[in-house]
Amino acid sequence: MENNEPRPPHINPQKLGPDNPSRRNVARQRARHADFRSNEPMQGPPNHRAEDFEQPRLRKCPFLLDTIKWKSATKLGDGYDGCAWKVEFGNEGTFVLKVFWDMQPPQTSYSYFAPQREGQNAAILQMIEAALEKGPVPLRYGHPETQAQAMANMLAFSVPQEEAQQQQAVGSSLSILSCSPPIRRCYGWRDFDGDLIKRMPFRTKPQPRKWDKPPHNMSPGNIYHAIVYEYIPEDDNEPASIEAVLRFFHLIGFSFTCSPRIENWKGGILIDGSDVVYPGGIGWQVQYYGSPRVAAALLWSARRPEGQEADSKSRIT
């Protein structure tokens, strides 16, 4: 499929000073337009070389949207990033299909492109899991604090296993990671044809969100980005499980966003792919990286008395 998305304005950033706001804006615009999808089908473990981490691309889902049984599908909700359904792809089983409102990257400097963020995060996590399946990975920093340290730890998963074993033998690393906590599985990206909305029963159709800025809508005649995820059933969030995931994200370099919500967790598993940012992604911020306040907010919410409501709405994923 030909990519007709507009390109950012051609400005030579070399002619701008390193601290010039215009240079930073140009860099962010280029990052927003970075390709985050690969046409390679999602079969087997992905490559996890350094260049794969530097430009993460999510592989293509093998399931066909035409095989979805919309009469038995359940809409999980309309959120700020998109709309999610619990669906069945023929006889493949039950999954979550998340379709994003935005077809193109936003033009504002403070916004993120939700399908890009989630696609990049999922691709990075799959590469990390592929590396861990080969053996323990020695990390450079046991308590990373900066973006450079976060990036160094992430790139440790691109080191060949033989070299990693040598590093582990000489004890040069501060931390050894041998496995990951439960992470929601991703099955890849698909293009969602808006004409499929015509097949949906009314109760499952995406509803406009006129109060969003900008307003969001989904309609026939357009092609939208979609990602297929594992379906996670409702379950209690055990604080110990959340703490293990928080520690894991810190070690591999992921920061949280400014508004993490316990409603985006099920059974101690994060189900909102936009709640975190890999160290090379737009929106990675050091104040939310390994932040005790983020951990305290999530853990307090997990322990709050039953029936006590959260103070704001979460994204629906």
PDB file of C-alpha atoms in Angstrom, residues 23-146:
ATOM      1  CA  ARG A  23      15.873  22.201  15.366  1.00  0.00           C
ATOM      2  CA  ARG A  24      14.165  20.208  18.088  1.00  0.00           C
ATOM      3  CA  ASN A  25      10.788  20.669  16.381  1.00  0.00           C
ATOM      4  CA  VAL A  26      12.196  19.450  13.059  1.00  0.00           C
ATOM      5  CA  ALA A  27      13.653  16.386  14.786  1.00  0.00           C
ATOM      6  CA  ARG A  28      10.321  15.624  16.457  1.00  0.00           C
ATOM      7  CA  GLN A  29       8.413  16.003  13.190  1.00  0.00           C
ATOM      8  CA  ARG A  30      10.789  13.609  11.449  1.00  0.00           C
ATOM      9  CA  ALA A  31      10.453  11.144  14.315  1.00  0.00           C
ATOM     10  CA  ARG A  32       6.647  11.305  14.029  1.00  0.00           C
ATOM     11  CA  HIS A  33       6.897  10.328  10.377  1.00  0.00           C
ATOM     12  CA  ALA A  34       9.312   7.458  11.007  1.00  0.00           C
ATOM     13  CA  ASP A  35       7.997   4.204   9.565  1.00  0.00           C
ATOM     14  CA  PHE A  36       6.831   1.939  12.397  1.00  0.00           C
ATOM     15  CA  ARG A  37       5.415  -0.937  10.340  1.00  0.00           C
ATOM     16  CA  SER A  38       7.142  -3.795   8.572  1.00  0.00           C
ATOM     17  CA  ASN A  39       5.539  -5.843   5.800  1.00  0.00           C
ATOM     18  CA  GLU A  40       7.290  -8.909   7.178  1.00  0.00           C
ATOM     19  CA  PRO A  41       4.638 -11.335   8.493  1.00  0.00           C
ATOM     20  CA  MET A  42       4.699 -12.046  12.208  1.00  0.00           C
ATOM     21  CA  GLN A  43       6.048 -15.565  12.180  1.00  0.00           C
ATOM     22  CA  GLY A  44       8.580 -16.709  14.737  1.00  0.00           C
ATOM     23  CA  PRO A  45      10.825 -14.466  16.828  1.00  0.00           C
ATOM     24  CA  PRO A  46      11.986 -11.131  15.368  1.00  0.00           C
ATOM     25  CA  ASN A  47      15.535 -10.010  14.673  1.00  0.00           C
ATOM     26  CA  HIS A  48      16.990  -7.991  17.516  1.00  0.00           C
ATOM     27  CA  ARG A  49      20.064  -6.279  16.113  1.00  0.00           C
ATOM     28  CA  ALA A  50      21.072  -2.785  17.145  1.00  0.00           C
ATOM     29  CA  GLU A  51      19.598  -1.313  13.965  1.00  0.00           C
ATOM     30  CA  ASP A  52      16.295  -3.058  14.714  1.00  0.00           C
ATOM     31  CA  PHE A  53      16.119  -1.331  18.094  1.00  0.00           C
ATOM     32  CA  GLU A  54      17.109   2.032  16.635  1.00  0.00           C
ATOM     33  CA  GLN A  55      14.192   1.944  14.185  1.00  0.00           C
ATOM     34  CA  PRO A  56      11.634  -0.485  15.613  1.00  0.00           C
ATOM     35  CA  ARG A  57       9.006  -1.752  13.207  1.00  0.00           C
ATOM     36  CA  LEU A  58       6.076  -3.950  14.112  1.00  0.00           C
ATOM     37  CA  ARG A  59       5.526  -6.916  11.829  1.00  0.00           C
ATOM     38  CA  LYS A  60       2.259  -7.589  10.022  1.00  0.00           C
ATOM     39  CA  CYS A  61      -0.526  -9.619  11.627  1.00  0.00           C
ATOM     40  CA  PRO A  62      -1.336 -12.842   9.723  1.00  0.00           C
ATOM     41  CA  PHE A  63      -5.046 -12.691  10.611  1.00  0.00           C
ATOM     42  CA  LEU A  64      -7.507 -11.323   8.068  1.00  0.00           C
ATOM     43  CA  LEU A  65     -10.055  -8.737   9.168  1.00  0.00           C
ATOM     44  CA  ASP A  66     -12.574 -10.169   6.712  1.00  0.00           C
ATOM     45  CA  THR A  67     -12.790 -13.274   8.932  1.00  0.00           C
ATOM     46  CA  ILE A  68     -14.003 -11.340  12.004  1.00  0.00           C
ATOM     47  CA  LYS A  69     -17.406 -12.475  13.292  1.00  0.00           C
ATOM     48  CA  TRP A  70     -18.865  -9.046  13.983  1.00  0.00           C
ATOM     49  CA  LYS A  71     -22.198 -10.370  15.246  1.00  0.00           C
ATOM     50  CA  SER A  72     -20.418 -11.960  18.208  1.00  0.00           C
ATOM     51  CA  ALA A  73     -17.874  -9.152  18.674  1.00  0.00           C
ATOM     52  CA  THR A  74     -17.931  -7.000  21.808  1.00  0.00           C
ATOM     53  CA  LYS A  75     -16.923  -3.368  21.852  1.00  0.00           C
ATOM     54  CA  LEU A  76     -14.634  -2.808  24.810  1.00  0.00           C
ATOM     55  CA  GLY A  77     -14.845   0.959  24.519  1.00  0.00           C
ATOM     56  CA  ASP A  78     -14.018   4.165  22.667  1.00  0.00           C
ATOM     57  CA  GLY A  79     -10.966   5.878  24.141  1.00  0.00           C
ATOM     58  CA  TYR A  80      -8.787   8.854  23.331  1.00  0.00           C
ATOM     59  CA  ASP A  81      -6.429   6.804  21.124  1.00  0.00           C
ATOM     60  CA  GLY A  82      -8.974   4.636  19.377  1.00  0.00           C
ATOM     61  CA  CYS A  83     -11.672   1.998  19.644  1.00  0.00           C
ATOM     62  CA  ALA A  84     -11.153  -1.585  20.817  1.00  0.00           C
ATOM     63  CA  TRP A  85     -13.181  -4.728  20.223  1.00  0.00           C
ATOM     64  CA  LYS A  86     -13.044  -8.259  21.532  1.00  0.00           C
ATOM     65  CA  VAL A  87     -13.180 -10.293  18.322  1.00  0.00           C
ATOM     66  CA  GLU A  88     -12.726 -13.734  16.823  1.00  0.00           C
ATOM     67  CA  PHE A  89     -10.738 -14.189  13.617  1.00  0.00           C
ATOM     68  CA  GLY A  90     -12.454 -17.238  12.135  1.00  0.00           C
ATOM     69  CA  ASN A  91     -11.319 -20.198  14.239  1.00  0.00           C
ATOM     70  CA  GLU A  92      -8.098 -18.553  15.437  1.00  0.00           C
ATOM     71  CA  GLY A  93      -9.503 -17.687  18.864  1.00  0.00           C
ATOM     72  CA  THR A  94     -10.313 -14.509  20.806  1.00  0.00           C
ATOM     73  CA  PHE A  95      -8.263 -11.330  20.439  1.00  0.00           C
ATOM     74  CA  VAL A  96      -8.480  -7.576  20.862  1.00  0.00           C
ATOM     75  CA  LEU A  97      -8.574  -5.407  17.740  1.00  0.00           C
ATOM     76  CA  LYS A  98      -7.608  -1.826  18.443  1.00  0.00           C
ATOM     77  CA  VAL A  99      -8.280   0.696  15.670  1.00  0.00           C
ATOM     78  CA  PHE A 100      -6.797   4.177  16.004  1.00  0.00           C
ATOM     79  CA  TRP A 101      -8.599   7.406  15.186  1.00  0.00           C
ATOM     80  CA  ASP A 102      -5.585   9.196  13.716  1.00  0.00           C
ATOM     81  CA  MET A 103      -4.669   8.222  10.171  1.00  0.00           C
ATOM     82  CA  GLN A 104      -1.685  10.613  10.028  1.00  0.00           C
ATOM     83  CA  PRO A 105       0.750  11.994  12.606  1.00  0.00           C
ATOM     84  CA  PRO A 106      -0.419  15.120  14.457  1.00  0.00           C
ATOM     85  CA  GLN A 107       1.113  18.448  13.504  1.00  0.00           C
ATOM     86  CA  THR A 108       1.352  19.817  17.043  1.00  0.00           C
ATOM     87  CA  SER A 109       4.737  19.472  18.723  1.00  0.00           C
ATOM     88  CA  TYR A 110       3.319  18.210  22.023  1.00  0.00           C
ATOM     89  CA  SER A 111       1.220  15.346  20.598  1.00  0.00           C
ATOM     90  CA  TYR A 112       2.137  11.739  19.917  1.00  0.00           C
ATOM     91  CA  PHE A 113       0.984   9.455  17.122  1.00  0.00           C
ATOM     92  CA  ALA A 114      -0.794   6.661  19.004  1.00  0.00           C
ATOM     93  CA  PRO A 115      -0.429   3.809  16.444  1.00  0.00           C
ATOM     94  CA  GLN A 116       3.250   4.632  16.083  1.00  0.00           C
ATOM     95  CA  ARG A 117       3.854   4.659  19.831  1.00  0.00           C
ATOM     96  CA  GLU A 118       2.067   1.372  20.396  1.00  0.00           C
ATOM     97  CA  GLY A 119       3.617  -0.267  17.338  1.00  0.00           C
ATOM     98  CA  GLN A 120       7.139   0.738  18.348  1.00  0.00           C
ATOM     99  CA  ASN A 121       6.624  -0.323  21.959  1.00  0.00           C
ATOM    100  CA  ALA A 122       5.261  -3.715  20.897  1.00  0.00           C
ATOM    101  CA  ALA A 123       8.136  -4.270  18.465  1.00  0.00           C
ATOM    102  CA  ILE A 124      10.720  -3.433  21.156  1.00  0.00           C
ATOM    103  CA  LEU A 125       9.096  -5.742  23.707  1.00  0.00           C
ATOM    104  CA  GLN A 126       9.028  -8.599  21.210  1.00  0.00           C
ATOM    105  CA  MET A 127      12.733  -8.144  20.479  1.00  0.00           C
ATOM    106  CA  ILE A 128      13.550  -8.103  24.192  1.00  0.00           C
ATOM    107  CA  GLU A 129      11.568 -11.285  24.772  1.00  0.00           C
ATOM    108  CA  ALA A 130      13.319 -12.922  21.800  1.00  0.00           C
ATOM    109  CA  ALA A 131      16.710 -12.065  23.323  1.00  0.00           C
ATOM    110  CA  LEU A 132      15.679 -13.383  26.744  1.00  0.00           C
ATOM    111  CA  GLU A 133      14.567 -16.676  25.217  1.00  0.00           C
ATOM    112  CA  LYS A 134      18.192 -17.265  24.203  1.00  0.00           C
ATOM    113  CA  GLY A 135      19.508 -16.683  27.719  1.00  0.00           C
ATOM    114  CA  PRO A 136      20.071 -14.093  30.454  1.00  0.00           C
ATOM    115  CA  VAL A 137      21.029 -10.599  29.305  1.00  0.00           C
ATOM    116  CA  PRO A 138      23.596  -8.553  31.270  1.00  0.00           C
ATOM    117  CA  LEU A 139      22.567  -4.908  31.528  1.00  0.00           C
ATOM    118  CA  ARG A 140      24.991  -2.031  31.750  1.00  0.00           C
ATOM    119  CA  TYR A 141      23.101  -0.201  34.494  1.00  0.00           C
ATOM    120  CA  GLY A 142      21.348  -1.734  37.472  1.00  0.00           C
ATOM    121  CA  HIS A 143      19.674   1.564  38.371  1.00  0.00           C
ATOM    122  CA  PRO A 144      19.456   3.628  35.155  1.00  0.00           C
ATOM    123  CA  GLU A 145      18.512   7.275  35.614  1.00  0.00           C
ATOM    124  CA  THR A 146      19.072   9.100  32.309  1.00  0.00           C
TER     125      THR A 146
END
